[in-house]
Short mmCIF file of C-alpha atoms in Angstrom, two decimals:
data_model
loop_
_atom_site.label_atom_id
_atom_site.label_comp_id
_atom_site.label_asym_id
_atom_site.label_seq_id
_atom_site.Cartn_x
_atom_site.Cartn_y
_atom_site.Cartn_z
CA UNK A 1 -15.21 -18.05 -53.98
CA UNK A 2 -17.81 -15.53 -54.98
CA UNK A 3 -16.13 -12.84 -52.89
CA UNK A 4 -15.08 -9.31 -53.80
CA UNK A 5 -11.70 -8.09 -52.69
CA UNK A 6 -10.62 -4.50 -52.04
CA UNK A 7 -7.97 -4.85 -54.72
CA UNK A 8 -10.75 -5.56 -57.28
CA UNK A 9 -11.98 -1.99 -56.83
CA UNK A 10 -8.96 -0.64 -58.71
CA UNK A 11 -9.91 -2.71 -61.78
CA UNK A 12 -13.58 -1.66 -61.52
CA UNK A 13 -12.63 2.02 -61.33
CA UNK A 14 -10.16 1.69 -64.24
CA UNK A 15 -12.85 0.09 -66.42
CA UNK A 16 -15.16 3.11 -66.10
CA UNK A 17 -16.97 2.22 -62.91
CA UNK A 18 -15.56 5.25 -61.19
CA UNK A 19 -14.39 5.56 -57.63
CA UNK A 20 -16.94 5.82 -54.82
CA UNK A 21 -16.80 5.82 -51.04
CA UNK A 22 -19.18 5.44 -48.17
CA UNK A 23 -19.06 5.42 -44.38
CA UNK A 24 -20.21 2.39 -42.46
CA UNK A 25 -21.78 3.05 -39.06
CA UNK A 26 -19.94 0.05 -37.64
CA UNK A 27 -16.90 -1.70 -39.06
CA UNK A 28 -18.44 -4.99 -37.90
CA UNK A 29 -20.74 -4.81 -40.92
CA UNK A 30 -17.88 -5.63 -43.27
CA UNK A 31 -15.73 -7.98 -41.21
CA UNK A 32 -14.56 -11.11 -42.98
CA UNK A 33 -15.16 -14.64 -41.76
CA UNK A 34 -12.22 -16.91 -42.55
CA UNK A 35 -11.95 -19.01 -39.36
CA UNK A 36 -13.84 -19.92 -36.21
CA UNK A 37 -12.60 -16.85 -34.34
CA UNK A 38 -13.92 -14.61 -37.09
CA UNK A 39 -17.23 -16.49 -37.07
CA UNK A 40 -17.55 -16.00 -33.31
CA UNK A 41 -16.83 -12.27 -33.67
CA UNK A 42 -19.42 -11.92 -36.47
CA UNK A 43 -21.97 -13.84 -34.39
CA UNK A 44 -21.36 -11.61 -31.37
CA UNK A 45 -21.78 -8.51 -33.54
CA UNK A 46 -25.14 -9.78 -34.82
CA UNK A 47 -26.23 -10.78 -31.31
CA UNK A 48 -25.54 -7.27 -30.00
CA UNK A 49 -27.42 -5.71 -32.89
CA UNK A 50 -30.49 -7.96 -32.51
CA UNK A 51 -30.59 -7.52 -28.71
CA UNK A 52 -30.23 -3.73 -28.98
CA UNK A 53 -33.16 -3.62 -31.40
CA UNK A 54 -35.45 -5.55 -29.04
CA UNK A 55 -34.41 -3.54 -25.97
CA UNK A 56 -35.19 -0.36 -27.90
CA UNK A 57 -38.64 -1.79 -28.55
CA UNK A 58 -39.34 -2.41 -24.86
CA UNK A 59 -37.95 -5.88 -24.12
CA UNK A 60 -36.08 -6.25 -20.84
CA UNK A 61 -32.91 -8.38 -20.91
CA UNK A 62 -31.25 -9.06 -17.56
CA UNK A 63 -27.96 -9.97 -19.24
CA UNK A 64 -27.89 -9.20 -22.97
CA UNK A 65 -24.43 -10.76 -23.32
CA UNK A 66 -25.90 -14.22 -22.62
CA UNK A 67 -29.22 -13.75 -24.44
CA UNK A 68 -29.40 -15.29 -27.91
CA UNK A 69 -32.25 -14.37 -30.27
CA UNK A 70 -32.38 -15.41 -33.90
CA UNK A 71 -33.43 -12.83 -36.49
CA UNK A 72 -36.72 -14.65 -37.18
CA UNK A 73 -38.03 -14.36 -33.60
CA UNK A 74 -40.82 -11.86 -32.74
CA UNK A 75 -41.04 -10.28 -29.27
CA UNK A 76 -43.72 -7.92 -27.96
CA UNK A 77 -43.07 -5.04 -25.55
CA UNK A 78 -42.59 -5.71 -21.81
CA UNK A 79 -41.27 -9.22 -22.29
CA UNK A 80 -38.61 -10.08 -19.72
CA UNK A 81 -35.69 -12.35 -20.68
CA UNK A 82 -33.40 -13.72 -17.97
CA UNK A 83 -29.77 -14.77 -18.60
CA UNK A 84 -28.89 -17.69 -20.88
CA UNK A 85 -32.14 -17.66 -22.84
CA UNK A 86 -32.07 -18.95 -26.43
CA UNK A 87 -34.94 -18.07 -28.80
CA UNK A 88 -34.78 -19.78 -32.18
CA UNK A 89 -36.66 -20.08 -35.45
CA UNK A 90 -40.30 -19.05 -35.72
CA UNK A 91 -40.76 -18.18 -32.05
CA UNK A 92 -43.19 -15.52 -30.82
CA UNK A 93 -43.35 -14.21 -27.23
CA UNK A 94 -46.32 -12.02 -26.30
CA UNK A 95 -46.46 -8.94 -24.06
CA UNK A 96 -45.72 -9.30 -20.34
CA UNK A 97 -44.35 -12.82 -20.66
CA UNK A 98 -41.30 -13.78 -18.62
CA UNK A 99 -38.74 -16.27 -19.90
CA UNK A 100 -36.50 -17.31 -17.02
CA UNK A 101 -32.90 -18.50 -16.91
CA UNK A 102 -31.72 -21.21 -19.26
CA UNK A 103 -34.89 -21.64 -21.33
CA UNK A 104 -34.60 -22.72 -24.98
CA UNK A 105 -37.53 -22.09 -27.35
CA UNK A 106 -37.63 -23.26 -30.95
CA UNK A 107 -40.57 -22.54 -33.29
CA UNK A 108 -42.87 -21.96 -30.32
CA UNK A 109 -45.30 -19.31 -29.09
CA UNK A 110 -45.79 -17.99 -25.57
CA UNK A 111 -48.92 -16.06 -24.67
CA UNK A 112 -49.40 -12.82 -22.78
CA UNK A 113 -48.49 -12.91 -19.11
CA UNK A 114 -47.14 -16.48 -19.22
CA UNK A 115 -44.09 -17.32 -17.11
CA UNK A 116 -41.54 -19.91 -18.15
CA UNK A 117 -39.57 -20.83 -15.06
CA UNK A 118 -35.87 -21.80 -15.33
CA UNK A 119 -34.55 -24.41 -17.76
CA UNK A 120 -37.62 -25.17 -19.83
CA UNK A 121 -37.33 -26.50 -23.39
CA UNK A 122 -40.12 -25.83 -25.90
CA UNK A 123 -40.06 -27.14 -29.48
CA UNK A 124 -42.88 -26.58 -32.02
CA UNK A 125 -45.31 -25.89 -29.16
CA UNK A 126 -47.87 -23.29 -28.11
CA UNK A 127 -48.58 -21.89 -24.65
CA UNK A 128 -51.54 -19.54 -24.26
CA UNK A 129 -51.88 -16.64 -21.79
CA UNK A 130 -51.28 -16.50 -18.08
CA UNK A 131 -49.85 -20.00 -17.74
CA UNK A 132 -46.90 -21.23 -15.68
CA UNK A 133 -44.40 -23.64 -17.21
CA UNK A 134 -41.56 -25.36 -15.34
CA UNK A 135 -39.02 -25.33 -13.93
CA UNK A 136 -37.37 -28.05 -16.01
CA UNK A 137 -40.42 -28.73 -18.16
CA UNK A 138 -40.09 -30.12 -21.67
CA UNK A 139 -42.75 -29.36 -24.30
CA UNK A 140 -42.03 -31.48 -27.33
CA UNK A 141 -43.53 -30.93 -30.82
CA UNK A 142 -47.29 -30.74 -30.98
CA UNK A 143 -47.83 -29.56 -27.39
CA UNK A 144 -50.64 -27.04 -26.86
CA UNK A 145 -51.15 -25.50 -23.43
CA UNK A 146 -54.25 -23.41 -22.82
CA UNK A 147 -54.90 -20.28 -20.77
CA UNK A 148 -54.19 -20.34 -17.04
CA UNK A 149 -52.52 -23.75 -17.05
CA UNK A 150 -49.69 -25.08 -14.96
CA UNK A 151 -47.06 -27.45 -16.32
CA UNK A 152 -44.73 -28.03 -13.38
CA UNK A 153 -41.24 -29.26 -12.72
CA UNK A 154 -40.03 -32.27 -14.69
CA UNK A 155 -43.24 -32.56 -16.68
CA UNK A 156 -42.91 -33.58 -20.32
CA UNK A 157 -45.60 -33.11 -22.96
CA UNK A 158 -45.64 -34.55 -26.47
CA UNK A 159 -48.45 -34.14 -29.03
CA UNK A 160 -50.83 -33.26 -26.20
CA UNK A 161 -53.35 -30.55 -25.44
CA UNK A 162 -54.02 -29.11 -22.01
CA UNK A 163 -57.26 -27.17 -22.05
CA UNK A 164 -57.76 -23.95 -20.07
CA UNK A 165 -56.96 -24.21 -16.37
CA UNK A 166 -55.55 -27.75 -16.51
CA UNK A 167 -52.60 -28.61 -14.24
CA UNK A 168 -49.80 -31.17 -14.21
CA UNK A 169 -47.72 -30.17 -11.23
CA UNK A 170 -44.73 -32.51 -11.30
CA UNK A 171 -42.97 -35.62 -12.55
CA UNK A 172 -45.40 -36.58 -15.35
CA UNK A 173 -45.18 -37.68 -18.96
CA UNK A 174 -48.23 -36.70 -21.00
CA UNK A 175 -48.02 -37.97 -24.55
CA UNK A 176 -50.70 -38.23 -27.26
CA UNK A 177 -53.34 -37.01 -24.82
CA UNK A 178 -56.03 -34.41 -24.36
CA UNK A 179 -56.32 -33.07 -20.79
CA UNK A 180 -59.66 -31.45 -20.14
CA UNK A 181 -60.29 -27.96 -18.77
CA UNK A 182 -59.44 -27.53 -15.08
CA UNK A 183 -58.29 -31.19 -14.79
CA UNK A 184 -55.51 -31.91 -12.32
CA UNK A 185 -52.84 -34.49 -13.19
CA UNK A 186 -51.26 -35.87 -10.00
CA UNK A 187 -47.60 -36.70 -9.47
CA UNK A 188 -45.97 -39.36 -11.61
CA UNK A 189 -48.57 -40.62 -14.15
CA UNK A 190 -47.57 -41.62 -17.69
CA UNK A 191 -49.92 -41.48 -20.64
CA UNK A 192 -48.76 -42.35 -24.16
CA UNK A 193 -49.88 -44.02 -27.38
CA UNK A 194 -46.78 -45.75 -28.74
CA UNK A 195 -47.55 -48.82 -30.89
CA UNK A 196 -43.99 -50.10 -31.25
CA UNK A 197 -43.59 -48.75 -34.81
#
């Protein structure tokens, strides 16, 4: 299985490798994973380690036990993460941003001072500085939101750009579109470019 067992050490020592010892700072570093309970324990160990690192670097977590950050994520100081936040893949969150309860970000960037309200989902998207997203907004791949924008509740973007200061307050689908600077999208419009294929 490509694993080393403690009993193998006797053979290594007998064959001239010598006997050595070392102290691990945490026994969790060498725990085995042989079933789903072991996997959950190892995942919790890694979660605690990752979260402790970011808190030591100036990130605020309201409830670290429910905050999940993958090892590839980058956070800047003074970010605030509410409970039940999941940050995945190549995600970057800039200084002074707030990610509220229940948000899930995958391969996305959030600019300085931006606020993601509760239960937003961002995938392969970019949000610039000082914008407000959500609650319950969905930014699908290819979404680019400029500085000082508002993407409100139940707004969905896909392959669209909102230039600086643009707003879409509520209940809109904006797909395959470019929304100009300081434009205001009213409630309920749909824009898309689906050709049936």
